[in-house]
Amino acid sequence: MAYRVIDIKESVYDDNDRQAAELRGELKKKGIFLLNIMSSPGSGKTTSLCATLERLRDEMKIAVMEADIDSDVDAATVEAAGAKAIQLHTGGMCHLDADMTRQGIEALGAEGMDLVILENIGNLICPAEFDTGAAKNAMILSVPEGDDKPLKYPYIFTTVDVLLISKIDVLPYFDFSIEKCAERVRKLNPNIRIIPISARTGEGMDQWCDWIREQVRAWKA
Amino acid sequence: MAYRVIDIKESVYDDNDRQAAELRGELKKKGIFLLNIMSSPGSGKTTSLCATLERLRDEMKIAVMEADIDSDVDAATVEAAGAKAIQLHTGGMCHLDADMTRQGIEALGAEGMDLVILENIGNLICPAEFDTGAAKNAMILSVPEGDDKPLKYPYIFTTVDVLLISKIDVLPYFDFSIEKCAERVRKLNPNIRIIPISARTGEGMDQWCDWIREQVRAWKA
């Protein structure tokens, strides 16, 4: 086990937007693309992440920050998939802000990385309210959660650049319409990129990895 | 459409535990059993609730309070299933406390009800930190979310009296062990009652409804 586990301290800053802009600027200078991934608990973040690492680990240097209330299950899993990993314990906190993200980046040692992925806390409400300093924000919505989530948790859909609709291999067993979901999402966020994926069958993973490649290339340009 | 939609105001009280105890005492005097149901987004709270209403609506008077950031989908659905319903809009708030619950109870007009079910906001973190004044707390964890949730969101499991493991009809399509999950949950909460259910096939629904019947009877005794 090489990954570290650190306890994130509550932020002392009340100007999170400025902290986030500063962090983003520093990461830009260093050519480190920080991607913030948000979702409900159990949407398949870690599984999707491992399938992503498998496809990208030979072409770029990737590190992962696993934010979690407790436990190290995720850091152990992503490390086994070949990424540098750190587990951030947030105590009871329900979101990460820019200062907490910075604590993670510093403890991780992100120098020389091309891509740092922040797996945010499983929660559709609080994480969406805080800019972490990430270059881009992604959200994963899994088929079993239902295509009505954009109606029920609208705000988060307005804050993300890309939406992965995950677990599409189980579409036959659930009442979930990708079209209906996409329509509801686009009403909230007309510019969002929507990519249906299955980490299990690999469907959509190429499109998703291409999206990441483009973003990392543009960030470093 | 008979159900109302009300906007819940942020509480002015900082002694939530006292507010909760007071509300619980008043509801006890009136013989109203308040059940607080918590879960992730998309765990099947509303579907499970409708299957519950179908089975209990002829033997007791039931009302449902649907807490949500936005939208009225749930109140419309449970009203169609035969319960008195109210939709509580919480704005951006990620939880309900006792005063917000009281606002809902008063707007609902809960007099004469045997059972009031509060469908809390879909979130495994914040709602667990606030006593709503409910007589008992329930949690729904759906099979697609994974059996590792007790490791990742331990606190909520310590605060509930009963855990429904929902969507067990899709067990063949997911890596989810009910035994492993139950063992992890019991480590956190040895006295919890665990009931696997499927609202679709009806499996487990009798046990769950029996649990509610016993609780309502004991509360009114």
Short mmCIF file of C-alpha atoms in Angstrom, two decimals:
data_model
loop_
_atom_site.label_atom_id
_atom_site.label_comp_id
_atom_site.label_asym_id
_atom_site.label_seq_id
_atom_site.Cartn_x
_atom_site.Cartn_y
_atom_site.Cartn_z
CA MET A 1 0.00 0.00 0.00
CA ALA A 2 1.61 3.22 -1.22
CA TYR A 3 -1.31 5.61 -1.00
CA ARG A 4 -1.65 7.95 1.96
CA VAL A 5 -4.72 8.78 3.94
CA ILE A 6 -5.01 12.36 5.16
CA ASP A 7 -7.58 14.13 7.29
CA ILE A 8 -8.82 17.27 5.60
CA LYS A 9 -9.28 20.25 7.89
CA GLU A 10 -12.24 22.56 7.71
CA SER A 11 -11.44 25.70 5.71
CA VAL A 12 -10.80 29.01 7.41
CA TYR A 13 -11.53 31.01 4.24
CA ASP A 14 -14.89 32.54 3.50
CA ASP A 15 -13.89 33.69 0.01
CA ASN A 16 -14.01 30.29 -1.65
CA ASP A 17 -14.39 31.66 -5.17
CA ARG A 18 -11.10 33.54 -4.87
CA GLN A 19 -9.34 30.51 -3.37
CA ALA A 20 -10.66 28.41 -6.23
CA ALA A 21 -9.51 30.88 -8.91
CA GLU A 22 -6.04 31.02 -7.34
CA LEU A 23 -5.70 27.24 -7.22
CA ARG A 24 -6.91 26.95 -10.82
CA GLY A 25 -4.34 29.55 -11.91
CA GLU A 26 -1.47 27.74 -10.19
CA LEU A 27 -2.48 24.39 -11.67
CA LYS A 28 -2.75 25.98 -15.12
CA LYS A 29 0.83 27.28 -14.83
CA LYS A 30 2.03 23.82 -13.87
CA GLY A 31 0.07 22.16 -16.69
CA ILE A 32 -1.96 20.06 -14.24
CA PHE A 33 -5.55 19.45 -15.36
CA LEU A 34 -7.80 18.98 -12.32
CA LEU A 35 -11.08 17.21 -13.04
CA ASN A 36 -13.76 17.22 -10.33
CA ILE A 37 -16.19 14.29 -10.51
CA MET A 38 -19.46 14.46 -8.60
CA SER A 39 -22.34 11.97 -8.23
CA SER A 40 -24.72 10.23 -5.85
CA PRO A 41 -23.38 7.50 -3.59
CA GLY A 42 -23.14 4.27 -5.55
CA SER A 43 -23.34 5.72 -9.07
CA GLY A 44 -20.23 3.84 -10.12
CA LYS A 45 -17.66 6.66 -9.78
CA THR A 46 -14.83 4.39 -8.69
CA THR A 47 -15.60 1.65 -11.22
CA SER A 48 -15.86 4.18 -14.07
CA LEU A 49 -12.63 5.75 -12.86
CA CYS A 50 -10.75 2.44 -12.91
CA ALA A 51 -11.97 1.74 -16.47
CA THR A 52 -10.75 5.25 -17.41
CA LEU A 53 -7.33 4.74 -15.80
CA GLU A 54 -6.83 1.47 -17.68
CA ARG A 55 -7.30 3.32 -20.97
CA LEU A 56 -5.26 6.45 -20.20
CA ARG A 57 -2.48 5.42 -17.81
CA ASP A 58 0.08 4.66 -20.54
CA GLU A 59 -0.30 8.02 -22.27
CA MET A 60 -0.45 10.50 -19.39
CA LYS A 61 0.53 10.80 -15.74
CA ILE A 62 -2.59 10.50 -13.62
CA ALA A 63 -3.25 10.91 -9.92
CA VAL A 64 -6.52 10.43 -8.07
CA MET A 65 -7.80 12.06 -4.90
CA GLU A 66 -10.55 10.04 -3.25
CA ALA A 67 -12.67 12.16 -0.95
CA ASP A 68 -14.71 10.23 1.53
CA ILE A 69 -16.26 10.54 4.94
CA ASP A 70 -14.47 7.39 6.02
CA SER A 71 -12.78 4.20 4.74
CA ASP A 72 -9.97 3.69 2.20
CA VAL A 73 -11.75 1.29 -0.16
CA ASP A 74 -11.56 3.66 -3.12
CA ALA A 75 -7.91 4.70 -2.89
CA ALA A 76 -6.88 1.05 -2.63
CA THR A 77 -8.98 0.23 -5.71
CA VAL A 78 -7.71 3.03 -7.93
CA GLU A 79 -4.12 2.43 -6.87
CA ALA A 80 -4.52 -1.18 -7.98
CA ALA A 81 -5.74 0.23 -11.34
CA GLY A 82 -2.39 1.97 -11.75
CA ALA A 83 -2.79 5.58 -10.60
CA LYS A 84 -1.06 7.53 -7.87
CA ALA A 85 -3.75 7.83 -5.21
CA ILE A 86 -4.53 9.61 -1.99
CA GLN A 87 -7.51 9.22 0.29
CA LEU A 88 -8.95 12.40 1.77
CA HIS A 89 -11.00 11.90 4.90
CA THR A 90 -13.45 14.72 5.42
CA GLY A 91 -14.80 13.69 8.82
CA GLY A 92 -18.49 14.46 8.67
CA MET A 93 -18.19 17.12 5.96
CA CYS A 94 -20.49 16.79 2.97
CA HIS A 95 -18.46 18.65 0.33
CA LEU A 96 -14.97 19.86 -0.58
CA ASP A 97 -14.11 23.48 -1.21
CA ALA A 98 -11.01 24.94 -2.86
CA ASP A 99 -8.91 25.04 0.27
CA MET A 100 -9.69 21.41 1.10
CA THR A 101 -8.83 20.50 -2.48
CA ARG A 102 -5.53 22.36 -2.13
CA GLN A 103 -4.75 20.37 1.04
CA GLY A 104 -5.30 17.21 -1.01
CA ILE A 105 -3.17 18.39 -3.95
CA GLU A 106 -0.31 19.32 -1.62
CA ALA A 107 -0.44 16.04 0.30
CA LEU A 108 -0.65 14.11 -2.94
CA GLY A 109 2.40 15.78 -4.48
CA ALA A 110 0.84 16.57 -7.86
CA GLU A 111 4.00 17.98 -9.51
CA GLY A 112 4.61 16.44 -12.92
CA MET A 113 1.07 15.06 -13.21
CA ASP A 114 -0.94 15.72 -16.39
CA LEU A 115 -4.30 14.86 -14.92
CA VAL A 116 -5.52 14.88 -11.32
CA ILE A 117 -8.99 13.48 -10.77
CA LEU A 118 -10.90 14.49 -7.66
CA GLU A 119 -13.56 11.96 -6.77
CA ASN A 120 -15.79 14.21 -4.71
CA ILE A 121 -18.08 13.05 -1.90
CA GLY A 122 -21.15 11.12 -3.03
CA ASN A 123 -23.82 13.82 -2.77
CA LEU A 124 -25.83 15.71 -5.41
CA ILE A 125 -26.37 18.83 -3.35
CA CYS A 126 -23.53 20.27 -1.29
CA PRO A 127 -20.49 19.55 -3.55
CA ALA A 128 -22.16 21.42 -6.43
CA GLU A 129 -22.24 24.60 -4.35
CA PHE A 130 -18.45 24.89 -3.97
CA ASP A 131 -15.92 25.66 -6.70
CA THR A 132 -13.00 23.30 -5.94
CA GLY A 133 -10.59 25.03 -8.31
CA ALA A 134 -10.98 22.26 -10.89
CA ALA A 135 -10.43 23.06 -14.58
CA LYS A 136 -13.60 21.15 -15.46
CA ASN A 137 -16.46 19.48 -13.61
CA ALA A 138 -18.03 16.14 -14.47
CA MET A 139 -21.06 14.35 -13.08
CA ILE A 140 -22.00 10.69 -13.17
CA LEU A 141 -25.67 9.72 -13.10
CA SER A 142 -26.34 5.99 -13.10
CA VAL A 143 -29.29 4.35 -14.83
CA PRO A 144 -30.72 2.83 -11.59
CA GLU A 145 -31.07 6.33 -10.08
CA GLY A 146 -33.74 7.27 -12.61
CA ASP A 147 -34.12 9.77 -15.45
CA ASP A 148 -36.02 12.22 -13.20
CA LYS A 149 -32.90 13.34 -11.31
CA PRO A 150 -32.50 16.56 -13.37
CA LEU A 151 -35.99 17.53 -12.16
CA LYS A 152 -35.17 16.78 -8.54
CA TYR A 153 -31.58 17.99 -8.21
CA PRO A 154 -31.42 20.64 -10.95
CA TYR A 155 -28.59 22.78 -9.62
CA ILE A 156 -25.73 20.29 -9.98
CA PHE A 157 -26.56 19.79 -13.68
CA THR A 158 -25.98 23.50 -14.29
CA THR A 159 -22.47 23.36 -12.79
CA VAL A 160 -20.91 20.53 -14.83
CA ASP A 161 -19.24 20.43 -18.25
CA VAL A 162 -19.88 16.79 -18.95
CA LEU A 163 -22.43 14.22 -17.77
CA LEU A 164 -21.72 10.51 -17.88
CA ILE A 165 -24.84 8.37 -17.82
CA SER A 166 -23.36 5.22 -16.29
CA LYS A 167 -24.37 1.55 -15.96
CA ILE A 168 -26.14 1.57 -19.34
CA ASP A 169 -25.62 -2.22 -19.48
CA VAL A 170 -28.55 -2.52 -17.04
CA LEU A 171 -30.92 -0.33 -19.11
CA PRO A 172 -33.17 -3.34 -19.89
CA TYR A 173 -33.98 -3.78 -16.18
CA PHE A 174 -34.89 -0.18 -15.36
CA ASP A 175 -37.38 2.41 -16.61
CA PHE A 176 -34.80 4.92 -17.77
CA SER A 177 -34.96 6.89 -21.02
CA ILE A 178 -31.62 8.34 -22.10
CA GLU A 179 -33.47 10.68 -24.48
CA LYS A 180 -35.84 11.96 -21.79
CA CYS A 181 -32.96 12.40 -19.35
CA ALA A 182 -30.80 14.24 -21.92
CA GLU A 183 -33.68 16.54 -22.81
CA ARG A 184 -34.22 17.44 -19.14
CA VAL A 185 -30.50 18.02 -18.63
CA ARG A 186 -30.14 20.21 -21.74
CA LYS A 187 -32.99 22.44 -20.54
CA LEU A 188 -30.84 23.21 -17.49
CA ASN A 189 -27.51 23.33 -19.30
CA PRO A 190 -27.63 23.64 -23.11
CA ASN A 191 -23.83 23.34 -23.54
CA ILE A 192 -23.31 20.16 -21.53
CA ARG A 193 -21.68 17.15 -23.16
CA ILE A 194 -23.60 13.92 -22.40
CA ILE A 195 -21.88 10.55 -22.77
CA PRO A 196 -23.69 7.28 -21.92
CA ILE A 197 -21.17 4.69 -20.68
CA SER A 198 -20.84 1.22 -19.24
CA ALA A 199 -17.61 0.47 -17.40
CA ARG A 200 -18.59 -3.20 -17.57
CA THR A 201 -19.01 -3.53 -21.36
CA GLY A 202 -16.74 -0.61 -22.28
CA GLU A 203 -19.49 1.14 -24.26
CA GLY A 204 -18.92 4.89 -24.47
CA MET A 205 -15.52 4.71 -22.75
CA ASP A 206 -13.67 5.77 -25.91
CA GLN A 207 -15.78 8.92 -26.27
CA TRP A 208 -15.25 9.73 -22.61
CA CYS A 209 -11.48 9.19 -22.82
CA ASP A 210 -11.35 11.31 -26.00
CA TRP A 211 -13.12 14.09 -24.14
CA ILE A 212 -10.46 13.91 -21.39
CA ARG A 213 -7.61 13.85 -23.94
CA GLU A 214 -8.96 16.99 -25.66
CA GLN A 215 -9.40 18.81 -22.35
CA VAL A 216 -5.91 17.96 -21.09
CA ARG A 217 -4.37 18.98 -24.43
CA ALA A 218 -6.25 22.32 -24.46
CA TRP A 219 -5.30 23.02 -20.83
CA LYS A 220 -1.61 22.52 -21.51
CA ALA A 221 -1.64 24.55 -24.74
CA MET B 1 -54.33 17.94 -7.81
CA ALA B 2 -55.08 18.36 -4.11
CA TYR B 3 -51.59 18.41 -2.67
CA ARG B 4 -49.96 21.69 -1.73
CA VAL B 5 -46.42 22.84 -2.37
CA ILE B 6 -44.82 24.92 0.36
CA ASP B 7 -41.46 26.61 0.61
CA ILE B 8 -39.70 25.64 3.83
CA LYS B 9 -37.89 28.48 5.59
CA GLU B 10 -34.47 28.12 7.13
CA SER B 11 -34.70 27.51 10.87
CA VAL B 12 -33.95 30.23 13.36
CA TYR B 13 -33.34 27.76 16.20
CA ASP B 14 -29.90 26.54 17.15
CA ASP B 15 -31.19 24.02 19.70
CA ASN B 16 -32.47 21.48 17.21
CA ASP B 17 -32.44 18.58 19.67
CA ARG B 18 -34.85 20.41 21.97
CA GLN B 19 -37.10 21.39 19.03
CA ALA B 20 -37.11 17.76 17.92
CA ALA B 21 -37.97 16.43 21.38
CA GLU B 22 -40.84 18.93 21.66
CA LEU B 23 -42.27 18.01 18.28
CA ARG B 24 -41.98 14.29 19.09
CA GLY B 25 -43.81 14.86 22.39
CA GLU B 26 -46.66 16.74 20.72
CA LEU B 27 -47.04 14.09 18.02
CA LYS B 28 -47.04 11.34 20.68
CA LYS B 29 -49.91 13.09 22.50
CA LYS B 30 -51.87 13.26 19.27
CA GLY B 31 -51.13 9.63 18.42
CA ILE B 32 -49.39 10.60 15.16
CA PHE B 33 -46.45 8.33 14.27
CA LEU B 34 -43.88 10.27 12.25
CA LEU B 35 -41.51 8.10 10.21
CA ASN B 36 -38.45 9.76 8.65
CA ILE B 37 -37.12 7.96 5.56
CA MET B 38 -33.62 8.76 4.31
CA SER B 39 -31.63 7.48 1.33
CA SER B 40 -29.43 8.40 -1.63
CA PRO B 41 -31.04 10.02 -4.66
CA GLY B 42 -32.64 7.34 -6.80
CA SER B 43 -32.74 4.55 -4.22
CA GLY B 44 -36.43 3.97 -4.87
CA LYS B 45 -37.89 5.89 -1.91
CA THR B 46 -40.99 7.04 -3.77
CA THR B 47 -41.63 3.69 -5.47
CA SER B 48 -41.22 1.82 -2.18
CA LEU B 49 -43.50 4.35 -0.53
CA CYS B 50 -46.26 3.86 -3.11
CA ALA B 51 -46.06 0.08 -2.67
CA THR B 52 -46.34 0.65 1.09
CA LEU B 53 -49.34 2.97 0.75
CA GLU B 54 -51.18 0.44 -1.40
CA ARG B 55 -50.88 -2.12 1.40
CA LEU B 56 -51.67 0.13 4.36
CA ARG B 57 -54.07 2.81 3.13
CA ASP B 58 -57.23 0.88 4.01
CA GLU B 59 -56.25 0.21 7.62
CA MET B 60 -54.75 3.53 8.77
CA LYS B 61 -54.81 7.22 7.89
CA ILE B 62 -51.56 8.10 6.15
CA ALA B 63 -50.05 11.37 5.00
CA VAL B 64 -46.76 11.92 3.21
CA MET B 65 -44.42 14.89 3.24
CA GLU B 66 -42.13 14.95 0.22
CA ALA B 67 -39.04 17.04 0.85
CA ASP B 68 -37.21 18.09 -2.25
CA ILE B 69 -34.96 20.80 -3.56
CA ASP B 70 -37.34 21.37 -6.43
CA SER B 71 -40.15 19.74 -8.49
CA ASP B 72 -43.43 18.13 -7.43
CA VAL B 73 -43.01 14.75 -9.07
CA ASP B 74 -43.09 12.84 -5.82
CA ALA B 75 -46.13 14.46 -4.19
CA ALA B 76 -48.13 13.91 -7.37
CA THR B 77 -47.07 10.24 -7.42
CA VAL B 78 -47.87 9.45 -3.78
CA GLU B 79 -51.17 11.31 -3.97
CA ALA B 80 -52.11 9.11 -6.89
CA ALA B 81 -51.26 6.14 -4.64
CA GLY B 82 -53.92 7.27 -2.20
CA ALA B 83 -52.24 9.28 0.54
CA LYS B 84 -52.68 12.86 1.65
CA ALA B 85 -49.53 14.55 0.37
CA ILE B 86 -47.59 17.77 0.63
CA GLN B 87 -44.47 18.82 -1.22
CA LEU B 88 -41.85 20.68 0.83
CA HIS B 89 -39.46 22.75 -1.23
CA THR B 90 -36.22 23.34 0.63
CA GLY B 91 -34.55 25.69 -1.85
CA GLY B 92 -30.92 24.67 -1.87
CA MET B 93 -30.96 23.14 1.58
CA CYS B 94 -29.55 19.64 1.93
CA HIS B 95 -31.43 18.43 5.00
CA LEU B 96 -34.50 19.00 7.16
CA ASP B 97 -34.34 19.78 10.86
CA ALA B 98 -37.11 19.66 13.45
CA ASP B 99 -38.40 23.18 12.82
CA MET B 100 -38.58 22.59 9.06
CA THR B 101 -40.40 19.33 9.75
CA ARG B 102 -42.85 21.19 11.99
CA GLN B 103 -43.51 23.71 9.18
CA GLY B 104 -44.37 20.75 6.98
CA ILE B 105 -46.61 19.07 9.58
CA GLU B 106 -48.52 22.31 10.15
CA ALA B 107 -48.98 23.01 6.44
CA LEU B 108 -50.07 19.43 5.86
CA GLY B 109 -52.69 19.47 8.61
CA ALA B 110 -51.71 16.18 10.22
CA GLU B 111 -54.57 16.06 12.79
CA GLY B 112 -56.30 12.68 12.80
CA MET B 113 -53.50 10.94 10.90
CA ASP B 114 -52.10 7.67 12.25
CA LEU B 115 -48.92 7.73 10.21
CA VAL B 116 -47.03 10.62 8.64
CA ILE B 117 -44.11 9.66 6.44
CA LEU B 118 -41.39 12.20 5.80
CA GLU B 119 -39.49 11.44 2.61
CA ASN B 120 -36.31 13.31 3.42
CA ILE B 121 -33.93 14.82 0.83
CA GLY B 122 -31.88 12.28 -1.12
CA ASN B 123 -28.53 12.53 0.66
CA LEU B 124 -26.67 10.11 2.94
CA ILE B 125 -24.79 12.75 4.89
CA CYS B 126 -26.57 15.91 6.01
CA PRO B 127 -30.08 14.57 6.84
CA ALA B 128 -28.56 12.02 9.25
CA GLU B 129 -27.10 14.83 11.34
CA PHE B 130 -30.46 16.40 12.25
CA ASP B 131 -33.15 14.93 14.49
CA THR B 132 -36.40 15.78 12.70
CA GLY B 133 -38.62 14.88 15.64
CA ALA B 134 -39.64 11.60 14.01
CA ALA B 135 -40.68 8.66 16.21
CA LYS B 136 -38.49 6.32 14.16
CA ASN B 137 -35.95 6.65 11.35
CA ALA B 138 -35.68 4.40 8.32
CA MET B 139 -33.11 4.20 5.55
CA ILE B 140 -33.36 2.73 2.09
CA LEU B 141 -30.22 1.38 0.40
CA SER B 142 -30.73 0.07 -3.11
CA VAL B 143 -28.84 -2.89 -4.57
CA PRO B 144 -27.28 -0.86 -7.45
CA GLU B 145 -25.60 1.46 -4.91
CA GLY B 146 -23.34 -1.33 -3.68
CA ASP B 147 -22.84 -3.27 -0.45
CA ASP B 148 -19.87 -1.06 0.54
CA LYS B 149 -22.04 1.92 1.50
CA PRO B 150 -21.88 1.14 5.27
CA LEU B 151 -18.08 1.48 4.96
CA LYS B 152 -18.31 4.79 3.11
CA TYR B 153 -21.22 6.54 4.84
CA PRO B 154 -21.14 4.91 8.28
CA TYR B 155 -22.86 7.62 10.31
CA ILE B 156 -26.32 7.39 8.80
CA PHE B 157 -26.48 3.65 9.55
CA THR B 158 -26.03 4.40 13.26
CA THR B 159 -29.03 6.75 13.29
CA VAL B 160 -31.75 4.52 11.84
CA ASP B 161 -34.05 1.91 13.36
CA VAL B 162 -34.70 -0.03 10.19
CA LEU B 163 -32.86 -0.50 6.90
CA LEU B 164 -34.66 -1.50 3.73
CA ILE B 165 -32.39 -3.05 1.12
CA SER B 166 -34.39 -2.17 -2.00
CA LYS B 167 -34.50 -3.28 -5.64
CA ILE B 168 -33.55 -6.87 -4.73
CA ASP B 169 -35.21 -7.99 -8.00
CA VAL B 170 -32.06 -6.76 -9.81
CA LEU B 171 -29.63 -8.67 -7.53
CA PRO B 172 -28.60 -10.98 -10.45
CA TYR B 173 -27.22 -8.00 -12.39
CA PHE B 174 -25.10 -6.44 -9.63
CA ASP B 175 -22.28 -7.54 -7.34
CA PHE B 176 -24.16 -7.04 -4.10
CA SER B 177 -24.11 -9.43 -1.16
CA ILE B 178 -27.00 -8.96 1.27
CA GLU B 179 -25.07 -10.98 3.88
CA LYS B 180 -21.91 -8.87 3.54
CA CYS B 181 -23.95 -5.65 3.64
CA ALA B 182 -25.94 -6.78 6.70
CA GLU B 183 -22.75 -7.74 8.52
CA ARG B 184 -21.22 -4.30 7.85
CA VAL B 185 -24.40 -2.55 8.96
CA ARG B 186 -24.70 -4.60 12.18
CA LYS B 187 -21.14 -3.70 13.15
CA LEU B 188 -22.27 -0.06 13.15
CA ASN B 189 -25.71 -0.67 14.63
CA PRO B 190 -26.30 -4.05 16.30
CA ASN B 191 -30.00 -3.39 16.99
CA ILE B 192 -31.03 -2.37 13.49
CA ARG B 193 -33.80 -4.27 11.71
CA ILE B 194 -32.83 -5.14 8.12
CA ILE B 195 -35.52 -5.96 5.55
CA PRO B 196 -34.64 -6.72 1.90
CA ILE B 197 -37.51 -5.63 -0.38
CA SER B 198 -38.57 -5.27 -3.97
CA ALA B 199 -41.41 -2.86 -4.66
CA ARG B 200 -41.64 -4.42 -8.12
CA THR B 201 -42.14 -8.08 -7.10
CA GLY B 202 -43.55 -7.35 -3.63
CA GLU B 203 -40.89 -9.45 -1.89
CA GLY B 204 -40.31 -8.30 1.70
CA MET B 205 -43.19 -5.81 1.59
CA ASP B 206 -45.25 -7.79 4.12
CA GLN B 207 -42.42 -7.78 6.65
CA TRP B 208 -41.90 -4.06 6.14
CA CYS B 209 -45.61 -3.29 6.53
CA ASP B 210 -45.75 -5.48 9.64
CA TRP B 211 -42.86 -3.48 11.09
CA ILE B 212 -44.82 -0.25 10.47
CA ARG B 213 -48.02 -1.74 11.97
CA GLU B 214 -46.18 -2.74 15.16
CA GLN B 215 -44.54 0.66 15.49
CA VAL B 216 -47.77 2.60 14.98
CA ARG B 217 -49.58 0.34 17.47
CA ALA B 218 -46.83 0.77 20.10
CA TRP B 219 -46.76 4.55 19.58
CA LYS B 220 -50.48 4.89 20.16
CA ALA B 221 -50.53 2.55 23.17
#
